[in-house]
């Protein structure tokens, strides 16, 4: 009986930690992000001015996209104004409108990596507001 109780306790404690980590990652992500550049793998990178394209990650797992310019090509996901969904998959990956990306934070910079192991595209954002 003690063994079963110990196992159940460990499962509960482990589950709590995972939820807290997920919330922390979501909190880092929530806010307004300005697209700074799109690096399409081996292609020519495209730079954008601050505020031209804004992705607002909301705490309800939606992204509001605001485009003040037309994206330079169709490689940019969510390339139309609107509301889209996202989900945190793990501590280094997320799904944006049903497309999986690796992601990384450094200071106030967010990088979304699409198939980085095969020279996929990298999308770089600068946080402009929480």
mmCIF file of C-alpha atoms in Angstrom:
data_model
loop_
_atom_site.group_PDB
_atom_site.id
_atom_site.type_symbol
_atom_site.label_atom_id
_atom_site.label_comp_id
_atom_site.label_asym_id
_atom_site.label_seq_id
_atom_site.Cartn_x
_atom_site.Cartn_y
_atom_site.Cartn_z
ATOM 1 C CA UNK A 1 0.000 0.000 0.000
ATOM 2 C CA UNK A 2 2.849 2.386 0.834
ATOM 3 C CA UNK A 3 4.408 1.692 -2.560
ATOM 4 C CA UNK A 4 1.202 2.608 -4.388
ATOM 5 C CA UNK A 5 0.851 5.790 -2.344
ATOM 6 C CA UNK A 6 4.470 6.724 -3.081
ATOM 7 C CA UNK A 7 4.011 6.158 -6.818
ATOM 8 C CA UNK A 8 0.822 8.234 -6.877
ATOM 9 C CA UNK A 9 2.554 11.038 -4.971
ATOM 10 C CA UNK A 10 5.434 11.092 -7.454
ATOM 11 C CA UNK A 11 3.031 11.231 -10.401
ATOM 12 C CA UNK A 12 1.158 14.178 -8.883
ATOM 13 C CA UNK A 13 4.357 16.085 -8.089
ATOM 14 C CA UNK A 14 5.778 15.481 -11.558
ATOM 15 C CA UNK A 15 2.536 16.590 -13.206
ATOM 16 C CA UNK A 16 2.507 19.836 -11.245
ATOM 17 C CA UNK A 17 6.034 20.712 -12.317
ATOM 18 C CA UNK A 18 5.257 20.186 -15.997
ATOM 19 C CA UNK A 19 2.204 22.450 -15.790
ATOM 20 C CA UNK A 20 4.204 25.188 -14.076
ATOM 21 C CA UNK A 21 6.932 25.012 -16.738
ATOM 22 C CA UNK A 22 4.329 25.220 -19.488
ATOM 23 C CA UNK A 23 2.758 28.282 -17.848
ATOM 24 C CA UNK A 24 6.169 29.960 -17.567
ATOM 25 C CA UNK A 25 6.860 29.372 -21.264
ATOM 26 C CA UNK A 26 3.408 30.705 -22.149
ATOM 27 C CA UNK A 27 3.999 33.786 -19.988
ATOM 28 C CA UNK A 28 7.256 34.495 -21.856
ATOM 29 C CA UNK A 29 5.439 34.143 -25.158
ATOM 30 C CA UNK A 30 2.374 36.260 -24.332
ATOM 31 C CA UNK A 31 2.671 39.789 -25.705
ATOM 32 C CA UNK A 32 3.207 41.741 -28.906
ATOM 33 C CA UNK A 33 6.042 40.646 -31.185
ATOM 34 C CA UNK A 34 7.274 42.564 -34.224
ATOM 35 C CA UNK A 35 8.595 40.482 -37.113
ATOM 36 C CA UNK A 36 12.209 41.494 -37.708
ATOM 37 C CA UNK A 37 13.313 39.007 -40.345
ATOM 38 C CA UNK A 38 12.487 35.838 -42.211
ATOM 39 C CA UNK A 39 15.360 33.548 -43.197
ATOM 40 C CA UNK A 40 14.017 30.985 -45.697
ATOM 41 C CA UNK A 41 16.692 28.339 -45.252
ATOM 42 C CA UNK A 42 19.192 28.675 -48.050
ATOM 43 C CA UNK A 43 17.310 31.585 -49.657
ATOM 44 C CA UNK A 44 17.799 35.326 -49.296
ATOM 45 C CA UNK A 45 16.722 36.668 -45.862
ATOM 46 C CA UNK A 46 13.994 39.311 -45.748
ATOM 47 C CA UNK A 47 14.138 42.126 -43.174
ATOM 48 C CA UNK A 48 11.086 44.027 -41.949
ATOM 49 C CA UNK A 49 10.796 47.368 -40.175
ATOM 50 C CA UNK A 50 9.714 47.397 -36.545
ATOM 51 C CA UNK A 51 5.916 47.352 -36.401
ATOM 52 C CA UNK A 52 5.288 46.343 -40.028
ATOM 53 C CA UNK A 53 4.062 42.874 -39.047
ATOM 54 C CA UNK A 54 2.867 42.201 -35.495
ATOM 55 C CA UNK A 55 1.986 38.855 -33.947
ATOM 56 C CA UNK A 56 0.211 39.199 -30.605
ATOM 57 C CA UNK A 57 0.363 35.979 -28.585
ATOM 58 C CA UNK A 58 -2.597 35.921 -26.177
ATOM 59 C CA UNK A 59 -2.951 33.863 -23.000
ATOM 60 C CA UNK A 60 -5.981 32.059 -24.500
ATOM 61 C CA UNK A 61 -3.707 30.342 -27.075
ATOM 62 C CA UNK A 62 -4.605 32.648 -29.940
ATOM 63 C CA UNK A 63 -2.381 34.847 -32.088
ATOM 64 C CA UNK A 64 -3.697 38.098 -33.545
ATOM 65 C CA UNK A 65 -1.789 38.993 -36.705
ATOM 66 C CA UNK A 66 -1.641 42.600 -37.912
ATOM 67 C CA UNK A 67 0.027 43.315 -41.254
ATOM 68 C CA UNK A 68 0.777 46.935 -42.154
ATOM 69 C CA UNK A 69 2.767 45.816 -45.212
ATOM 70 C CA UNK A 70 2.441 42.965 -47.661
ATOM 71 C CA UNK A 71 4.872 40.146 -46.822
ATOM 72 C CA UNK A 72 7.675 39.877 -49.359
ATOM 73 C CA UNK A 73 6.816 36.274 -50.171
ATOM 74 C CA UNK A 74 4.439 33.498 -49.213
ATOM 75 C CA UNK A 75 6.989 31.730 -46.985
ATOM 76 C CA UNK A 76 5.742 33.664 -43.968
ATOM 77 C CA UNK A 77 3.113 31.677 -42.084
ATOM 78 C CA UNK A 78 0.031 33.598 -40.987
ATOM 79 C CA UNK A 79 0.531 36.064 -43.827
ATOM 80 C CA UNK A 80 -2.954 37.572 -43.590
ATOM 81 C CA UNK A 81 -4.586 39.710 -40.908
ATOM 82 C CA UNK A 82 -6.606 37.572 -38.529
ATOM 83 C CA UNK A 83 -6.712 35.411 -35.441
ATOM 84 C CA UNK A 84 -4.978 32.035 -35.347
ATOM 85 C CA UNK A 85 -4.302 29.335 -32.759
ATOM 86 C CA UNK A 86 -1.115 28.184 -31.069
ATOM 87 C CA UNK A 87 -0.229 25.507 -28.517
ATOM 88 C CA UNK A 88 2.893 24.905 -26.465
ATOM 89 C CA UNK A 89 3.968 21.323 -27.221
ATOM 90 C CA UNK A 90 7.095 21.147 -25.056
ATOM 91 C CA UNK A 91 9.705 23.433 -23.538
ATOM 92 C CA UNK A 92 11.233 24.038 -26.983
ATOM 93 C CA UNK A 93 8.428 23.467 -29.487
ATOM 94 C CA UNK A 94 5.038 24.908 -30.286
ATOM 95 C CA UNK A 95 2.332 24.564 -32.877
ATOM 96 C CA UNK A 96 1.220 27.676 -34.775
ATOM 97 C CA UNK A 97 -1.974 27.194 -36.770
ATOM 98 C CA UNK A 98 -1.294 23.409 -36.843
ATOM 99 C CA UNK A 99 2.342 23.828 -37.989
ATOM 100 C CA UNK A 100 5.077 22.697 -35.559
ATOM 101 C CA UNK A 101 8.098 24.883 -34.809
ATOM 102 C CA UNK A 102 11.032 24.754 -32.465
ATOM 103 C CA UNK A 103 11.349 28.013 -30.597
ATOM 104 C CA UNK A 104 13.930 29.804 -28.512
ATOM 105 C CA UNK A 105 14.030 32.983 -26.461
ATOM 106 C CA UNK A 106 17.083 35.179 -26.057
ATOM 107 C CA UNK A 107 16.593 38.478 -24.236
ATOM 108 C CA UNK A 108 13.536 39.973 -25.958
ATOM 109 C CA UNK A 109 14.000 37.978 -29.181
ATOM 110 C CA UNK A 110 11.856 35.018 -30.250
ATOM 111 C CA UNK A 111 13.043 32.633 -32.946
ATOM 112 C CA UNK A 112 10.667 30.182 -34.612
ATOM 113 C CA UNK A 113 12.591 27.425 -36.375
ATOM 114 C CA UNK A 114 10.921 25.349 -39.069
ATOM 115 C CA UNK A 115 12.913 22.132 -39.640
ATOM 116 C CA UNK A 116 16.260 23.596 -38.518
ATOM 117 C CA UNK A 117 17.994 20.253 -39.047
ATOM 118 C CA UNK A 118 17.359 20.535 -42.804
ATOM 119 C CA UNK A 119 18.049 24.265 -43.317
ATOM 120 C CA UNK A 120 14.395 25.202 -42.870
ATOM 121 C CA UNK A 121 13.235 28.746 -42.373
ATOM 122 C CA UNK A 122 13.825 30.858 -39.265
ATOM 123 C CA UNK A 123 11.407 33.608 -38.258
ATOM 124 C CA UNK A 124 12.787 36.241 -35.868
ATOM 125 C CA UNK A 125 10.643 38.542 -33.717
ATOM 126 C CA UNK A 126 11.451 41.339 -31.267
ATOM 127 C CA UNK A 127 9.138 41.725 -28.271
ATOM 128 C CA UNK A 128 7.600 45.186 -28.233
ATOM 129 C CA UNK A 129 5.047 44.861 -25.438
ATOM 130 C CA UNK A 130 3.912 42.389 -22.775
#
